[in-house]
PDB file of C-alpha atoms in Angstrom:
ATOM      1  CA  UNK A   1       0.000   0.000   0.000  1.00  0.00           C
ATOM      2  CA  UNK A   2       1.398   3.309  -1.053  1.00  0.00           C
ATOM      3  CA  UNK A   3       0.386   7.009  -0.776  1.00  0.00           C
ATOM      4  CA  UNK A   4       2.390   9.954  -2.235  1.00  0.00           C
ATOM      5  CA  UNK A   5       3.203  12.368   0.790  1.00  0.00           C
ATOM      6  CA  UNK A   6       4.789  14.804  -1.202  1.00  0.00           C
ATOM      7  CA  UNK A   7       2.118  17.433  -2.259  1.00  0.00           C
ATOM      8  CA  UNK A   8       2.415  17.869  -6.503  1.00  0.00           C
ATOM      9  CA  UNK A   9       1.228  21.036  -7.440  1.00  0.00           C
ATOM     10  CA  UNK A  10       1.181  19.294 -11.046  1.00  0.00           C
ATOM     11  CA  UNK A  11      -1.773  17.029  -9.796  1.00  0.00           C
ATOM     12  CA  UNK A  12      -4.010  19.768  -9.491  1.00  0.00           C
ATOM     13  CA  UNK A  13      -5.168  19.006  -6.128  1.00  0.00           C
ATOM     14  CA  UNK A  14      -5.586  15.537  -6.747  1.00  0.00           C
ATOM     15  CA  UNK A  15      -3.836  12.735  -4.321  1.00  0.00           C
ATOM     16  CA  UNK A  16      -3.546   9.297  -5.127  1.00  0.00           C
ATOM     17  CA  UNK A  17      -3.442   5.887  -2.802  1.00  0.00           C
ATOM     18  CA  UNK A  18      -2.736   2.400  -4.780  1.00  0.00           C
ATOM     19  CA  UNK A  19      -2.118  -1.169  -3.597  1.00  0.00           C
ATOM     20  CA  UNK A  20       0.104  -3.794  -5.767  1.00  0.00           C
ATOM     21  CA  UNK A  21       1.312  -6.805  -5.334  1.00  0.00           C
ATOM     22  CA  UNK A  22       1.521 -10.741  -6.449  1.00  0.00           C
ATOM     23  CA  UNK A  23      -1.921 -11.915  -5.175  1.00  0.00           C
ATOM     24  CA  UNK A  24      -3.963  -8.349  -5.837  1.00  0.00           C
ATOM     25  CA  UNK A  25      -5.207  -6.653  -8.957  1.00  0.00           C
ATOM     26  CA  UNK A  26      -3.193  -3.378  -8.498  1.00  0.00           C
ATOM     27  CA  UNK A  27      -5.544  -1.088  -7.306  1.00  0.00           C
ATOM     28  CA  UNK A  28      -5.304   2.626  -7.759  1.00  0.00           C
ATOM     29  CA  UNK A  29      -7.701   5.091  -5.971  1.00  0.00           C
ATOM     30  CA  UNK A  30      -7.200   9.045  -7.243  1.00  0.00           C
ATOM     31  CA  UNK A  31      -9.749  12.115  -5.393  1.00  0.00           C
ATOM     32  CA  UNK A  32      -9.208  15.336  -4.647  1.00  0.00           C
ATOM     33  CA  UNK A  33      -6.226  15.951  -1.820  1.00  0.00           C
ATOM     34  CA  UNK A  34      -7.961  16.726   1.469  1.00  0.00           C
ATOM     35  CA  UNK A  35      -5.974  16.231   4.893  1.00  0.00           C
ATOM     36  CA  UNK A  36      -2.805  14.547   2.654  1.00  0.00           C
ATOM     37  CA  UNK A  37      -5.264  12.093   1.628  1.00  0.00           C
ATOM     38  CA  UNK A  38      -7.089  11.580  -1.325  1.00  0.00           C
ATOM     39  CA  UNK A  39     -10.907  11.960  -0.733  1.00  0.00           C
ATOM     40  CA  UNK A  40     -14.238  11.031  -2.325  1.00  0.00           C
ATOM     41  CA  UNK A  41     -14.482  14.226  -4.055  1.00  0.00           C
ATOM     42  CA  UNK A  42     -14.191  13.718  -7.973  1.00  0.00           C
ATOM     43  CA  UNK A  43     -13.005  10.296  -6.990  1.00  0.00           C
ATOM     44  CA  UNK A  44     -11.611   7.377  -9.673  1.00  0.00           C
ATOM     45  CA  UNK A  45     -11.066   3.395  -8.683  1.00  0.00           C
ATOM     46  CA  UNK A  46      -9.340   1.272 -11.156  1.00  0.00           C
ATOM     47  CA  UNK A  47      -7.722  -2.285 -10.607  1.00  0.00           C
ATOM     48  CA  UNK A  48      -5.795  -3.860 -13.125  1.00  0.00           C
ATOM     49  CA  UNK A  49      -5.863  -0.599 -14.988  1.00  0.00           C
ATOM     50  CA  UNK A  50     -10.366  -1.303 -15.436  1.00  0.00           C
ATOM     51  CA  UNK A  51     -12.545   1.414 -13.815  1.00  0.00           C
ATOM     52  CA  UNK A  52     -14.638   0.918 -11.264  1.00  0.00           C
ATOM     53  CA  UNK A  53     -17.923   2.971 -10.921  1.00  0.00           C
ATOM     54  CA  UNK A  54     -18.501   5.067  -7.885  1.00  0.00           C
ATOM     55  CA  UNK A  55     -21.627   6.309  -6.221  1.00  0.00           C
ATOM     56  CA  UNK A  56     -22.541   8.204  -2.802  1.00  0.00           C
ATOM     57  CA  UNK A  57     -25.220  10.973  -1.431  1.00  0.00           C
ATOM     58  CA  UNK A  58     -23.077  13.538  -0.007  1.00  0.00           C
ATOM     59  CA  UNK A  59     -26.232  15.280   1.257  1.00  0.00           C
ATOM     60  CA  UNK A  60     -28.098  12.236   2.745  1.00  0.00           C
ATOM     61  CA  UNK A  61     -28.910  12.372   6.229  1.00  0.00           C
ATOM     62  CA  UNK A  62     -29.868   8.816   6.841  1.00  0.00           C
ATOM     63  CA  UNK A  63     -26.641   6.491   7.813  1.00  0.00           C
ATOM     64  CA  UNK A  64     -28.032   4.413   4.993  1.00  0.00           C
ATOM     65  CA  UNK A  65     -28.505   6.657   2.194  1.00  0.00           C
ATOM     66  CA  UNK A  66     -24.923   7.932   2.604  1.00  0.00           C
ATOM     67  CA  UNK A  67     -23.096   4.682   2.257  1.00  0.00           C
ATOM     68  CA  UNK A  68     -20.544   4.879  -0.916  1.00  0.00           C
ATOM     69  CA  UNK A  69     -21.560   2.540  -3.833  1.00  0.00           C
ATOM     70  CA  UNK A  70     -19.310   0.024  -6.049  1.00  0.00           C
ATOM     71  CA  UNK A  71     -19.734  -1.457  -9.193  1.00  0.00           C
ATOM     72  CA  UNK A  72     -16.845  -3.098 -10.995  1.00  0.00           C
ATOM     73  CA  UNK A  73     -16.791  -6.223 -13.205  1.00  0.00           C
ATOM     74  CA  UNK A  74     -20.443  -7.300 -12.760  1.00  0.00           C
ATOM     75  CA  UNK A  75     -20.056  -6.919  -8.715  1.00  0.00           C
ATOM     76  CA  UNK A  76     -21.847  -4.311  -7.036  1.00  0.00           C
ATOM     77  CA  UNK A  77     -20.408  -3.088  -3.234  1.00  0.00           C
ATOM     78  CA  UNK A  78     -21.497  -1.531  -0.547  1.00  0.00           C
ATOM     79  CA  UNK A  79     -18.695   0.566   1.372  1.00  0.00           C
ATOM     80  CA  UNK A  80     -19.707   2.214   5.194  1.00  0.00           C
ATOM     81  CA  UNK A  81     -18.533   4.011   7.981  1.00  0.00           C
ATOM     82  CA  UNK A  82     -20.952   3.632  11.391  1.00  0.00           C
ATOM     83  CA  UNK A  83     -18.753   6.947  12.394  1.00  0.00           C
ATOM     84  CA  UNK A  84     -15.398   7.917  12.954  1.00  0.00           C
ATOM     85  CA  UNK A  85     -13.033   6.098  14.693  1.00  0.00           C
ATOM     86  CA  UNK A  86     -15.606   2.771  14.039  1.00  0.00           C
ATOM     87  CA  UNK A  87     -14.364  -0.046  11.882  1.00  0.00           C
ATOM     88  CA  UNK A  88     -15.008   0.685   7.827  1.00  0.00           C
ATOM     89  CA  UNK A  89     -17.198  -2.289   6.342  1.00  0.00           C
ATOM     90  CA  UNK A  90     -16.884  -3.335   2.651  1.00  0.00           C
ATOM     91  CA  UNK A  91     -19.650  -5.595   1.214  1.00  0.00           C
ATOM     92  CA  UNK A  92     -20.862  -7.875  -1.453  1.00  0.00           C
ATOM     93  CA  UNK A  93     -23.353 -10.307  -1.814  1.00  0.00           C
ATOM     94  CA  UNK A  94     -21.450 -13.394   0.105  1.00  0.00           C
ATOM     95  CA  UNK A  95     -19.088 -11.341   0.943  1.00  0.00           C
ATOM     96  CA  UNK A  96     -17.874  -8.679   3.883  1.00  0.00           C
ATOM     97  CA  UNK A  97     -14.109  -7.388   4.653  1.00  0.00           C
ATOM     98  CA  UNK A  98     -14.453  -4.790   7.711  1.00  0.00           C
ATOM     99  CA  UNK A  99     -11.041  -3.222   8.794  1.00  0.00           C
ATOM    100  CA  UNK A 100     -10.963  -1.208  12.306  1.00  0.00           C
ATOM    101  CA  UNK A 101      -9.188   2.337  13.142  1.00  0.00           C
ATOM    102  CA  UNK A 102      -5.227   1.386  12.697  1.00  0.00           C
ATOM    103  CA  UNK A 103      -3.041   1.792  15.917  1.00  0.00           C
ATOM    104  CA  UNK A 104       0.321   2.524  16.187  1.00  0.00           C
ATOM    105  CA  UNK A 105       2.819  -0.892  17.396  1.00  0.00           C
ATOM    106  CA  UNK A 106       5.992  -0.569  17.268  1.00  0.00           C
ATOM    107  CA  UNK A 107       8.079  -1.276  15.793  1.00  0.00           C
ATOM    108  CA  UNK A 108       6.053  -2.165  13.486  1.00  0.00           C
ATOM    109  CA  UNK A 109       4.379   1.344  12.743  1.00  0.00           C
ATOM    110  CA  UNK A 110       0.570   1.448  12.306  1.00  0.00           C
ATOM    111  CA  UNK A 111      -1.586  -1.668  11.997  1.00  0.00           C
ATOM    112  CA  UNK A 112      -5.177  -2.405  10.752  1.00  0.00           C
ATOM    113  CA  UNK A 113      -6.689  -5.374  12.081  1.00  0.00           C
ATOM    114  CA  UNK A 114      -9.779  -6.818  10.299  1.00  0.00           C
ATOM    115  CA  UNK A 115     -11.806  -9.733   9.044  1.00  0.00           C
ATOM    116  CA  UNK A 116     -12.860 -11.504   6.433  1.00  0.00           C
ATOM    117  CA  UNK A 117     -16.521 -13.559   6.168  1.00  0.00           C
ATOM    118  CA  UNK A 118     -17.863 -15.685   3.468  1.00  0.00           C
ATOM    119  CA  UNK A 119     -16.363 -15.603  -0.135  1.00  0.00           C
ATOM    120  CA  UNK A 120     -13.654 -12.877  -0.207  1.00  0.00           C
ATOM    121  CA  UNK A 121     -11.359 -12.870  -2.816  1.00  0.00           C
ATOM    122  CA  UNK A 122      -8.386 -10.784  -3.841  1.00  0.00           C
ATOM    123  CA  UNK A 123     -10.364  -8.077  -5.345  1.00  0.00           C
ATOM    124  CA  UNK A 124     -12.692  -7.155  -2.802  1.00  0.00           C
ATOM    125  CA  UNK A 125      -9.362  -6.886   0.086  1.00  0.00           C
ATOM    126  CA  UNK A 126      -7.905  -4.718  -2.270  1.00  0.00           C
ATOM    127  CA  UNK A 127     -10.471  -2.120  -2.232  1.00  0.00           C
ATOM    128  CA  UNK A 128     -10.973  -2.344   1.166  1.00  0.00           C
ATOM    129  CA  UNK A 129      -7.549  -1.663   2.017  1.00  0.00           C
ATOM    130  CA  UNK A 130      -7.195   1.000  -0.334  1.00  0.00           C
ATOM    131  CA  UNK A 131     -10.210   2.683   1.032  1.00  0.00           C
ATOM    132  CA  UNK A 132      -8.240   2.667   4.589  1.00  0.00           C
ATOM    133  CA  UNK A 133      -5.911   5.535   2.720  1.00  0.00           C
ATOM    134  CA  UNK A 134      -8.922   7.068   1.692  1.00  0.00           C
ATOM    135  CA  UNK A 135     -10.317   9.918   3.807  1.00  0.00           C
ATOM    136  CA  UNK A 136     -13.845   8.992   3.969  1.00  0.00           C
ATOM    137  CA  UNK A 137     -15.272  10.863   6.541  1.00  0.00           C
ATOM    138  CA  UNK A 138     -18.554  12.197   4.374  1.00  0.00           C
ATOM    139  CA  UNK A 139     -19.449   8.864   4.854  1.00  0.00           C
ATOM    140  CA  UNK A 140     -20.586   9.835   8.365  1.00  0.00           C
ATOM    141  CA  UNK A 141     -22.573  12.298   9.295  1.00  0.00           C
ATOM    142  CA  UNK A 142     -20.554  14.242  11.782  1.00  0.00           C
ATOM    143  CA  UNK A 143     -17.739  13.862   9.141  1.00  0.00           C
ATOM    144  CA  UNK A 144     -20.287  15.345   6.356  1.00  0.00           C
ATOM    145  CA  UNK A 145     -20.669  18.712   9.027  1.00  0.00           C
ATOM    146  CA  UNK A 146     -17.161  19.021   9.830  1.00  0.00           C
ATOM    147  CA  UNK A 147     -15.615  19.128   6.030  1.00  0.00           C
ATOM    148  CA  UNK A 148     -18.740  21.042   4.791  1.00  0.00           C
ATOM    149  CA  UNK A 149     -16.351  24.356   5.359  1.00  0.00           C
ATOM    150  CA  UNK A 150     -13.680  22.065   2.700  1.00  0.00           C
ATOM    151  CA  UNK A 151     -16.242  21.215   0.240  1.00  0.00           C
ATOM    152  CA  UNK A 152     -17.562  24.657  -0.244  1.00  0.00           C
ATOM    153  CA  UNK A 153     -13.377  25.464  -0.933  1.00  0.00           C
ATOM    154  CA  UNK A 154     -13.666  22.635  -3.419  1.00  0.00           C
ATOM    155  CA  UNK A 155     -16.862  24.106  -4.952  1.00  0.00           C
ATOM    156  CA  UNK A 156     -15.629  27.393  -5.402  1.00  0.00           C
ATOM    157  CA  UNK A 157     -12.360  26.245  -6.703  1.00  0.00           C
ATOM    158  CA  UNK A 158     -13.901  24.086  -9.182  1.00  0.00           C
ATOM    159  CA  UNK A 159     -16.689  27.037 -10.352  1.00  0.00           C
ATOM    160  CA  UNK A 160     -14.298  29.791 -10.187  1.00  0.00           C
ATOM    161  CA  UNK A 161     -11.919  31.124 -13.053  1.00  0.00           C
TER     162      UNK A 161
END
């Protein structure tokens, strides 16, 4: 797992996260730099170089309704956050990866335990653990209120000459 954290002026605010390696697809996650990390805002997934469609309700209030969506190769996913500093939960039909809040050991330096249930494959652990580099926080609620202040920066950066 790999994040640039260097900021590039040349990315025009953009930050990207990826994941490669023998067993995974690699998997490359690119949205608009917020807190060093790259966010949901104007957000692309690819793995092995094949987009992946993304969907969310920014403005939902229900915990349901603002849950991001998934669809890549015929698989549709359904990616939450209960609320910060709760475990992240990636799903699929047979299948559920949920990761909790990393913690620093070390030597080691910070660790993310999680779980796997039912039919998991390679594919669906590599989004989930690119997501963990993903700042996610509009997934929640109370992470929706506190970076409203950033997206209306975003919005007038974006409508602005």
């Amino acid at each position: 797992m790999e994040r640039s954290a260097v900021y590039n002026p040349l990315n025009k605010g953009m930050e990207t996260a990826w994941l490669s390696g023998p067993a995974f697809p690699k998997t490359v996650f690119r949205g608009k730099r917020r807190s060093g990390q790259p966010s949901l805002h104007k957000a692309e997934l690819t793995l092995a170089g094949k987009p992946a469609e993304l969907s969310f309700n920014s403005r939902a209030l229900r915990k349901e309704a603002r849950r991001l969506h998934i669809a890549y190769e015929g698989r549709t996913y359904v990616y939450s956050v209960e609320r910060p500093g709760k475990p992240r939960v990636l799903e699929r039909e047979g299948a559920k990866v949920e990761i909790e809040i990393s913690r620093h050991m070390p030597p080691t330096g910070y660790v993310s335990p999680g779980t796997a249930t039912g039919s998991v494959d390679a594919v669906d652990l590599a989004i989930a653990i690119v997501l963990e580099e993903v700042d996610t926080d509009v997934l929640t609620l109370v992470g929706a209120a506190m970076s409203s202040p950033f997206a209306l920066m975003h919005y007038l950066s974006d409508t602005g000459d």
